[in-house]
Tab-separated table of C-alpha atoms in Angstrom:
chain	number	residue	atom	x	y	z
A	1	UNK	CA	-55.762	-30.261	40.587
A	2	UNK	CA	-52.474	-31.596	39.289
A	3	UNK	CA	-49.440	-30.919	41.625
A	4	UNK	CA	-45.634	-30.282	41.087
A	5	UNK	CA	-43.595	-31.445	43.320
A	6	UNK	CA	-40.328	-32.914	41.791
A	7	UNK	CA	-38.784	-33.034	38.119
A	8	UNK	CA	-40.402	-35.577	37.296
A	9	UNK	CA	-43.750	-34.739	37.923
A	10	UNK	CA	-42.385	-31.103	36.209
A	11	UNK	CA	-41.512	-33.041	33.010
A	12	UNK	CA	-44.938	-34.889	32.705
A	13	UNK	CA	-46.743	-32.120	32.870
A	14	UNK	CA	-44.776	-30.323	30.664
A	15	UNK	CA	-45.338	-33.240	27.899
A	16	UNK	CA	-48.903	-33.183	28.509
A	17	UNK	CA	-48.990	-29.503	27.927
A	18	UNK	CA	-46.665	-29.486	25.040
A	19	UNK	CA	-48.740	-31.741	23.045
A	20	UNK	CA	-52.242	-29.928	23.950
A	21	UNK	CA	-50.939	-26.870	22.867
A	22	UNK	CA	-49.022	-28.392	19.787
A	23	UNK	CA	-52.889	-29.564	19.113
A	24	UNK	CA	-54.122	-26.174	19.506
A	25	UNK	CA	-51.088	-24.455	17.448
A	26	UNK	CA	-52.633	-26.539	14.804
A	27	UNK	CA	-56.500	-26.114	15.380
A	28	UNK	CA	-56.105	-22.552	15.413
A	29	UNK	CA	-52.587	-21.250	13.495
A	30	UNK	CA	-53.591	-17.681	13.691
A	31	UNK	CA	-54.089	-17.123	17.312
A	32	UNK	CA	-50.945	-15.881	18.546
A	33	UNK	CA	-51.127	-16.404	22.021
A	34	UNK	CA	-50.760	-20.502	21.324
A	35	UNK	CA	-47.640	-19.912	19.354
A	36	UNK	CA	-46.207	-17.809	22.181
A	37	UNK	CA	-46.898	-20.530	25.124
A	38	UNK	CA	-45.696	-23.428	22.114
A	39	UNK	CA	-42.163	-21.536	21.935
A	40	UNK	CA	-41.676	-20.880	25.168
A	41	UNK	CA	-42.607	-24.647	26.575
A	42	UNK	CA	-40.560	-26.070	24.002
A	43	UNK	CA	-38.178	-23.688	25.101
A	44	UNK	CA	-38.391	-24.712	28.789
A	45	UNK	CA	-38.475	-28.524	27.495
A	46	UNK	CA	-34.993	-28.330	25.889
A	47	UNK	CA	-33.618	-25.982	28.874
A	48	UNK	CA	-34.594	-28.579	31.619
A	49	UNK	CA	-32.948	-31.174	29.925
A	50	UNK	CA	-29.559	-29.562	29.569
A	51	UNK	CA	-29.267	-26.972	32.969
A	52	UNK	CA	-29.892	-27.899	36.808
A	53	UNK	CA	-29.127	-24.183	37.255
A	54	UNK	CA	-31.156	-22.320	34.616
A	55	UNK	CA	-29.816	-18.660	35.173
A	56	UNK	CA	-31.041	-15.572	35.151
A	57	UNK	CA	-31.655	-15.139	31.785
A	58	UNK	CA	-33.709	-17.953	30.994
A	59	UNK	CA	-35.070	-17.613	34.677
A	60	UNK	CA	-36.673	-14.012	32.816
A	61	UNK	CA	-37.084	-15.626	29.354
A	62	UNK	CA	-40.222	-17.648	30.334
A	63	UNK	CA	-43.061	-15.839	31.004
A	64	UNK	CA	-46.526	-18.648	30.282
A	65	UNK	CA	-47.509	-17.980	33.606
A	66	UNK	CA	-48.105	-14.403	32.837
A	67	UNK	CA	-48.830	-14.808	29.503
A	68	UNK	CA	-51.972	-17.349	30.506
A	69	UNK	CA	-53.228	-14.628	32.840
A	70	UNK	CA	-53.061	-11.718	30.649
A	71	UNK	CA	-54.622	-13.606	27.688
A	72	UNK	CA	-56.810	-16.714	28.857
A	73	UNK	CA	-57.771	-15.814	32.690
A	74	UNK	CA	-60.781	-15.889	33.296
A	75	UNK	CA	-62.795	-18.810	31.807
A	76	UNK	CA	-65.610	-21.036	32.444
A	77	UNK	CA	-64.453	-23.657	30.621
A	78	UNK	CA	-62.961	-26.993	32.821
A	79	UNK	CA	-60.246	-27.660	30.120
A	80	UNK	CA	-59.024	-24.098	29.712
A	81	UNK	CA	-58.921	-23.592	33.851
A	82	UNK	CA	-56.816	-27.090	33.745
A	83	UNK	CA	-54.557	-25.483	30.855
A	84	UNK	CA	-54.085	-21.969	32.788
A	85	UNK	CA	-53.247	-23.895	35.951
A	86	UNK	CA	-50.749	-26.098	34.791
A	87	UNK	CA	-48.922	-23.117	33.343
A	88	UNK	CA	-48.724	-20.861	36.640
A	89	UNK	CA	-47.584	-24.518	38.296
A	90	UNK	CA	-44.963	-25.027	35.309
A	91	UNK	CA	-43.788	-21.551	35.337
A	92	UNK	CA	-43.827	-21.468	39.391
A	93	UNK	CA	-41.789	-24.681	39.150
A	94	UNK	CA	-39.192	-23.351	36.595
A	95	UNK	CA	-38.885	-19.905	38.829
A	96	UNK	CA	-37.873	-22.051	41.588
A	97	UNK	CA	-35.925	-25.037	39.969
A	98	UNK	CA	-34.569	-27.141	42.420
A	99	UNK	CA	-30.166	-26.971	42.340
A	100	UNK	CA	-29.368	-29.552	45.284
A	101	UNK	CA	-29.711	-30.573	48.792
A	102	UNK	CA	-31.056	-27.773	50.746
A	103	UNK	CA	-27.789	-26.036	52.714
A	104	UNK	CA	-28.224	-26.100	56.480
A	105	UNK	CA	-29.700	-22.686	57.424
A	106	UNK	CA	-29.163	-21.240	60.923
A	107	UNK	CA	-32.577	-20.414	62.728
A	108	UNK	CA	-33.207	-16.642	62.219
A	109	UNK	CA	-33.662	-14.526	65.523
A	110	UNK	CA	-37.051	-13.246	67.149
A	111	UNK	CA	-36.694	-9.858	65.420
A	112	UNK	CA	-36.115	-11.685	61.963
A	113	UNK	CA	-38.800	-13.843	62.371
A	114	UNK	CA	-41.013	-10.661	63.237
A	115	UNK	CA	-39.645	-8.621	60.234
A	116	UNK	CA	-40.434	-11.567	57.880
A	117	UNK	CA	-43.986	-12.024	59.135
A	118	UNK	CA	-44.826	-8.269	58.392
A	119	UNK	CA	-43.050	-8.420	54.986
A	120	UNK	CA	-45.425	-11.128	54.207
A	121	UNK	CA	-48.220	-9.595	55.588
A	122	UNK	CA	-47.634	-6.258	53.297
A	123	UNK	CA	-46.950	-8.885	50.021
A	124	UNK	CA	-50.406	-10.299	51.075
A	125	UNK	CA	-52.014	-7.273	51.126
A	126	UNK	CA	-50.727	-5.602	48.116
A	127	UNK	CA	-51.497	-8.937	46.200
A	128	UNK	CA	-55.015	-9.302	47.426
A	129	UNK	CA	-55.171	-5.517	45.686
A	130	UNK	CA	-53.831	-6.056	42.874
A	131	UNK	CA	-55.876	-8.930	42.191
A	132	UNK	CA	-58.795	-6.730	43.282
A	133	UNK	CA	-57.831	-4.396	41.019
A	134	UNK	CA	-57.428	-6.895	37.731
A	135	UNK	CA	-60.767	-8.095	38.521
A	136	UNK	CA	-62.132	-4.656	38.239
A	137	UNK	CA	-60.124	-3.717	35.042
A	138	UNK	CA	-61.363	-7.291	33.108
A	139	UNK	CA	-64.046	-6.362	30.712
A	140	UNK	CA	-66.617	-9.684	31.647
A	141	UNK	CA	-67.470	-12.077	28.642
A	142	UNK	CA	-70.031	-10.117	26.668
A	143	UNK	CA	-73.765	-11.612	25.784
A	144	UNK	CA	-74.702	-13.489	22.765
A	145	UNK	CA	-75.466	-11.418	20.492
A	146	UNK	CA	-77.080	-12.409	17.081
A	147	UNK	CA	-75.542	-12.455	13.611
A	148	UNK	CA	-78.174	-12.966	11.201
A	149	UNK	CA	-81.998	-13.866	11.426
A	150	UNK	CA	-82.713	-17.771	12.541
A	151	UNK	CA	-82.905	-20.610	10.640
A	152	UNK	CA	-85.891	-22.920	11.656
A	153	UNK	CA	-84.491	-26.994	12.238
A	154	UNK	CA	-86.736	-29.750	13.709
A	155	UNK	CA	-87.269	-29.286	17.095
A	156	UNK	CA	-85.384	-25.539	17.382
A	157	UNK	CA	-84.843	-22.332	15.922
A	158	UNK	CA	-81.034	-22.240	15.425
A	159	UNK	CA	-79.524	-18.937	15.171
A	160	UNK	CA	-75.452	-18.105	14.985
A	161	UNK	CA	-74.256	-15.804	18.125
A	162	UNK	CA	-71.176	-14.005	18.399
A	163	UNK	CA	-69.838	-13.044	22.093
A	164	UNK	CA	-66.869	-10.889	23.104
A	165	UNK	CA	-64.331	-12.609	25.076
A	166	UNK	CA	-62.518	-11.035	28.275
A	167	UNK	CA	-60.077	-8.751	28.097
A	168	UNK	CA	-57.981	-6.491	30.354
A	169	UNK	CA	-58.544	-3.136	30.125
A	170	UNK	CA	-55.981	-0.421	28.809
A	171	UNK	CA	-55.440	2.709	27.945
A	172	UNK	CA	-54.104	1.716	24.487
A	173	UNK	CA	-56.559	-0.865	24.342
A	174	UNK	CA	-56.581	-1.229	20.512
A	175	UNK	CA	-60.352	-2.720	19.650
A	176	UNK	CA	-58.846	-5.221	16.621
A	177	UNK	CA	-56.951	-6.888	19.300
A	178	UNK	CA	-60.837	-7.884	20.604
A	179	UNK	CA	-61.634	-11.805	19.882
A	180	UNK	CA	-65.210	-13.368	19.430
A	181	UNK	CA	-66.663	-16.585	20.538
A	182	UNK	CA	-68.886	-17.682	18.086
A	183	UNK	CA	-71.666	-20.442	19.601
A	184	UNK	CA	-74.859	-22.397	17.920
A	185	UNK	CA	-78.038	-21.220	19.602
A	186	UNK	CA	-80.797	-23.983	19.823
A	187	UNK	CA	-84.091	-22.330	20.879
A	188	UNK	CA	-87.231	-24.795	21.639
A	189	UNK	CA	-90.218	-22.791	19.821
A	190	UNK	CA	-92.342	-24.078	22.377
A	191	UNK	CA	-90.298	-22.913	25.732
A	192	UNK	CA	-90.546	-26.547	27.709
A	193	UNK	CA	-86.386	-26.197	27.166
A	194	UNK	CA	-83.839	-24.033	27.945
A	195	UNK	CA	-81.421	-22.751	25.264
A	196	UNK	CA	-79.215	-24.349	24.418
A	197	UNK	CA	-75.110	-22.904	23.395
A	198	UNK	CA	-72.930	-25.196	21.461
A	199	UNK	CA	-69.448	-23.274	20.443
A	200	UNK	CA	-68.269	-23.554	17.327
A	201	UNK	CA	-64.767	-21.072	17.058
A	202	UNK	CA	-63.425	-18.746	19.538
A	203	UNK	CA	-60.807	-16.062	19.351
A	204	UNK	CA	-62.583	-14.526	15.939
A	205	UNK	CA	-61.630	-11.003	14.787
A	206	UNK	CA	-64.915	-8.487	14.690
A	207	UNK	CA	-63.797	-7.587	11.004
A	208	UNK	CA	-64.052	-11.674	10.062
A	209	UNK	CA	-67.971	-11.564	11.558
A	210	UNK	CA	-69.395	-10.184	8.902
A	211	UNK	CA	-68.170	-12.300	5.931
A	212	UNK	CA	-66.971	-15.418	7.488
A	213	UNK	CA	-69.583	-16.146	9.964
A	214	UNK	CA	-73.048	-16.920	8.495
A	215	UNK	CA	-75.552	-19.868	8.762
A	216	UNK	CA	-75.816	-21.541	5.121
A	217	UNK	CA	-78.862	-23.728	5.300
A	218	UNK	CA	-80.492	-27.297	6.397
A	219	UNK	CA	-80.768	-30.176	4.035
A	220	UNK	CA	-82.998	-32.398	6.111
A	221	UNK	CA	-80.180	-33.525	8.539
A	222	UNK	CA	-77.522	-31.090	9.348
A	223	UNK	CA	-77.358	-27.400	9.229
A	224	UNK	CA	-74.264	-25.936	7.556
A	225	UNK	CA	-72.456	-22.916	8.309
A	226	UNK	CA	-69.386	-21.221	7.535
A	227	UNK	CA	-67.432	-19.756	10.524
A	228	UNK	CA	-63.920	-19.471	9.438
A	229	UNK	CA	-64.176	-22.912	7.999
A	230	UNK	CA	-67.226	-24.952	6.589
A	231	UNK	CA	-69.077	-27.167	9.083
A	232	UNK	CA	-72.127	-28.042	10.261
A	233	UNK	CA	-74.511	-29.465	13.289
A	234	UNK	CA	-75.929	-33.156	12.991
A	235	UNK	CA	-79.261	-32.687	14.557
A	236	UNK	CA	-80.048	-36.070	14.578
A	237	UNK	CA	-77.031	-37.691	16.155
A	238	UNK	CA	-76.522	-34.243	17.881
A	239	UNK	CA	-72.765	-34.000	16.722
A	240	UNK	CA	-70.673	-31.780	14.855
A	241	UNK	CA	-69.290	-32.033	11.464
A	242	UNK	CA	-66.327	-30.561	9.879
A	243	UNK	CA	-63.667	-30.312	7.157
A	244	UNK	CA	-62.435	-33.717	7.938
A	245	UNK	CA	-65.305	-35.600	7.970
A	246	UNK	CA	-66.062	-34.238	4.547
A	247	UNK	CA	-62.309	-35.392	3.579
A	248	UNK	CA	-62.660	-38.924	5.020
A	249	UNK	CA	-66.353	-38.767	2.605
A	250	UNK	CA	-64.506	-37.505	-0.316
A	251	UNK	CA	-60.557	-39.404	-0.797
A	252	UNK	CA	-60.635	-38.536	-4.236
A	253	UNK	CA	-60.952	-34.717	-4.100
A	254	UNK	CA	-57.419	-33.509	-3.079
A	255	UNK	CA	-55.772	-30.501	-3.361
A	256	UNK	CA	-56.332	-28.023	-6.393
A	257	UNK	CA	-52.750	-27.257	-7.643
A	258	UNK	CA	-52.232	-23.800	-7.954
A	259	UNK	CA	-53.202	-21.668	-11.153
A	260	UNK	CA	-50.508	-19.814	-13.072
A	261	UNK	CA	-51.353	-16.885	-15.138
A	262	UNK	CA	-47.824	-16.139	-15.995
A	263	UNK	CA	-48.391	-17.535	-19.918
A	264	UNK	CA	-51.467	-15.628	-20.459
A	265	UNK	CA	-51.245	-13.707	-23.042
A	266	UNK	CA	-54.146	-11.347	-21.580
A	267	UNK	CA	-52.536	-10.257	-18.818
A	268	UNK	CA	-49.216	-7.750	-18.498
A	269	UNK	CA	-45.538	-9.469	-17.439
A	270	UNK	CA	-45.019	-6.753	-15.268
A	271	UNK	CA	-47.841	-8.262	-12.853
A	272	UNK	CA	-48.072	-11.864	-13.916
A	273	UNK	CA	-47.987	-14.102	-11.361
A	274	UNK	CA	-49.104	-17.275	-10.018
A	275	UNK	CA	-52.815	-16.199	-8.777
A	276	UNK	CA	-52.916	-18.797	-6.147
A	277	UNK	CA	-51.706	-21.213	-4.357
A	278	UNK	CA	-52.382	-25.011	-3.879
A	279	UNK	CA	-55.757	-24.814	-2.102
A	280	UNK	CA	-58.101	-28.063	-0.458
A	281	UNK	CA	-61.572	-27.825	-1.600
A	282	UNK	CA	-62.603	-28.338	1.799
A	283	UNK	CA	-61.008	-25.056	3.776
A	284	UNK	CA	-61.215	-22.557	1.242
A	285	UNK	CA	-62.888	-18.768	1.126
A	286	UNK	CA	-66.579	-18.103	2.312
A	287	UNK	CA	-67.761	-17.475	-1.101
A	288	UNK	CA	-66.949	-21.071	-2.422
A	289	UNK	CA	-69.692	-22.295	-0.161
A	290	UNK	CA	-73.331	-22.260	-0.956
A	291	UNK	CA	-76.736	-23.402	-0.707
A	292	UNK	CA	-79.821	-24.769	-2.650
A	293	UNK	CA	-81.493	-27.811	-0.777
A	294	UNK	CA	-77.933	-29.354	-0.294
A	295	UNK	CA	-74.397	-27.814	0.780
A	296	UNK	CA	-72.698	-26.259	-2.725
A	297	UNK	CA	-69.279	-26.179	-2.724
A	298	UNK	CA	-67.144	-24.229	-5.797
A	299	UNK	CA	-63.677	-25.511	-6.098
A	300	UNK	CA	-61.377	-22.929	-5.902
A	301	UNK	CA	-60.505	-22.375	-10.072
A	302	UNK	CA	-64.197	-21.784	-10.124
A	303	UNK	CA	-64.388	-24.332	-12.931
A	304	UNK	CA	-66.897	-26.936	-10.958
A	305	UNK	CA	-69.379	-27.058	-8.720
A	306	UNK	CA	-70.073	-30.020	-6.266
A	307	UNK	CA	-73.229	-30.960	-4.381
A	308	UNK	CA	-72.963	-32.871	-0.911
A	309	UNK	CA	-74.988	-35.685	-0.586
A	310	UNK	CA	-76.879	-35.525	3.197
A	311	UNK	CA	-76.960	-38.830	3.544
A	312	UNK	CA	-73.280	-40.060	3.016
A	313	UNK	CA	-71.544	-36.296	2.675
A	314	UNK	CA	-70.067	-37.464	-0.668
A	315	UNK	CA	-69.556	-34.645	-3.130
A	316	UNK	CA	-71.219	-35.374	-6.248
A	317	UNK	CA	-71.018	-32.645	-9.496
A	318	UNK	CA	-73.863	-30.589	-10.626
């Protein structure tokens, strides 16, 4: 585990944490809790370059430390225990910034000494309940639960699963604030192999699940799905494939500039507008993605239809 012991060590981990969850912001724009901890680190960036004394106020104004145990804790994932811990070590750090040589501190009498022990004693105690307590009130990571009937690939039967994700319990616990982790289920037909989960998206909203989460189809080599975003699982080389490999396949298909209906005669002035904006034919709605022996996609003025080669993932038109 990665240790803080000095500003310098504070500032490298910082940058390394900075740029992971700069990564994230952009993986994932509309999960909220990665644009809180991006603020606030960026935040605590420009702060410990400019105070040796940070003050109350920003003392107060940082909160990832509580924020990553509200909203990640717990997880049995290596990479988001070593997020969550550098964090509590960045915010524990910044809580107790260093301001100088340590003053020379007269030794504290026997009844001081005894005071302290039982204060420390009573903080242990009430901690150890409280974290008793939130272990009790955290809903558990629910089971895999299937979203759609299974679609047969060589070797498995490969169905999408949807799983809730922990949360802490409350009394105004509001159920669209629940997220989804959304894995690949490969089962061996004939039993000699476990199951196997390969995630695909976390932190999905229950109301997405039902149109933005489906399996699409095989075309001899990968199976293609939509989940948020079109992708798909290379059985063969056992990888998976997403909007960007599709781009590097396809240089030529860009972005669709946006349509304008403001000229057409058909429609009123009072509600003419531009429909839509620039959209990428690669990341757009679930119902621009089909299937019939190859991946279909629809660009998004619904005026062509392109067919994706399995072999070299170049888009070709129908």
């Amino acid at each position: 585990m990665v240790e803080i012991t000095n500003t310098a060590e504070f500032s490298a981990v910082l940058d390394e944490t900075i740029a992971e969850i700069d990564a994230l912001v952009v993986a994932e724009p509309d999960y909220r809790v990665w644009g809180m901890l991006q603020q606030q680190l960026h935040a605590l960036k420009d702060w410990s370059k400019t105070t040796t004394t940070p003050g109350a106020e920003r003392l107060h104004a940082i909160s990832i430390g509580l924020i990553a145990a509200r909203e990640l804790e717990p997880t049995n994932e290596a990479w988001m225990q070593d997020l969550i811990d550098r964090l509590h070590l960045l915010h524990y750090y910044w809580r107790h910034w260093p301001t100088g040589p340590a003053p020379t501190l007269t030794p504290p009498s026997k009844g001081a000494r005894k005071l302290t022990m039982t204060v420390v004693v009573l903080v242990l105690l009430v901690g150890g309940s409280i974290v008793a307590l939130r272990s009790v009130a955290r809903a558990q990571a629910g089971p895999p639960i299937p979203l759609g009937p299974p679609t047969p690939i060589p070797g498995a039967l490969a169905t999408l699963t949807s799983s809730l994700e922990p949360y802490v319990f409350s009394l105004r616990h509001n159920p669209e604030s629940e997220r989804h982790l959304i894995q690949l289920k490969l089962t061996d037909p004939t039993k000699r192999r476990p199951d196997r989960l390969i995630p695909i998206a976390r932190h999905m909203r229950a109301n997405a699940l039902r149109f933005d989460a489906k399996l699409l189809g095989d075309d001899g080599q990968r199976l293609w799905f939509f989940v948020g975003r079109i992708g798909a699982w290379d059985y063969r080389k056992e990888t998976l494939v997403d909007a960007d490999d599709l781009r590097r396949a396809n240089p030529a298909l860009g972005t669709f500039a946006p349509k304008d209906n403001r000229g057409d005669p058909l429609i009123s002035r009072s509600v003419a507008r531009v429909a839509q904006p620039a959209r990428d034919l690669w990341s757009g709605e679930a119902r621009l993605y089909g299937f019939d022996g190859r991946l279909q996609v629809t660009t998004p003025d619904f005026r062509g239809v392109y067919a994706i080669d399995p072999e070299t993932l170049r888009a070709d038109v129908k």
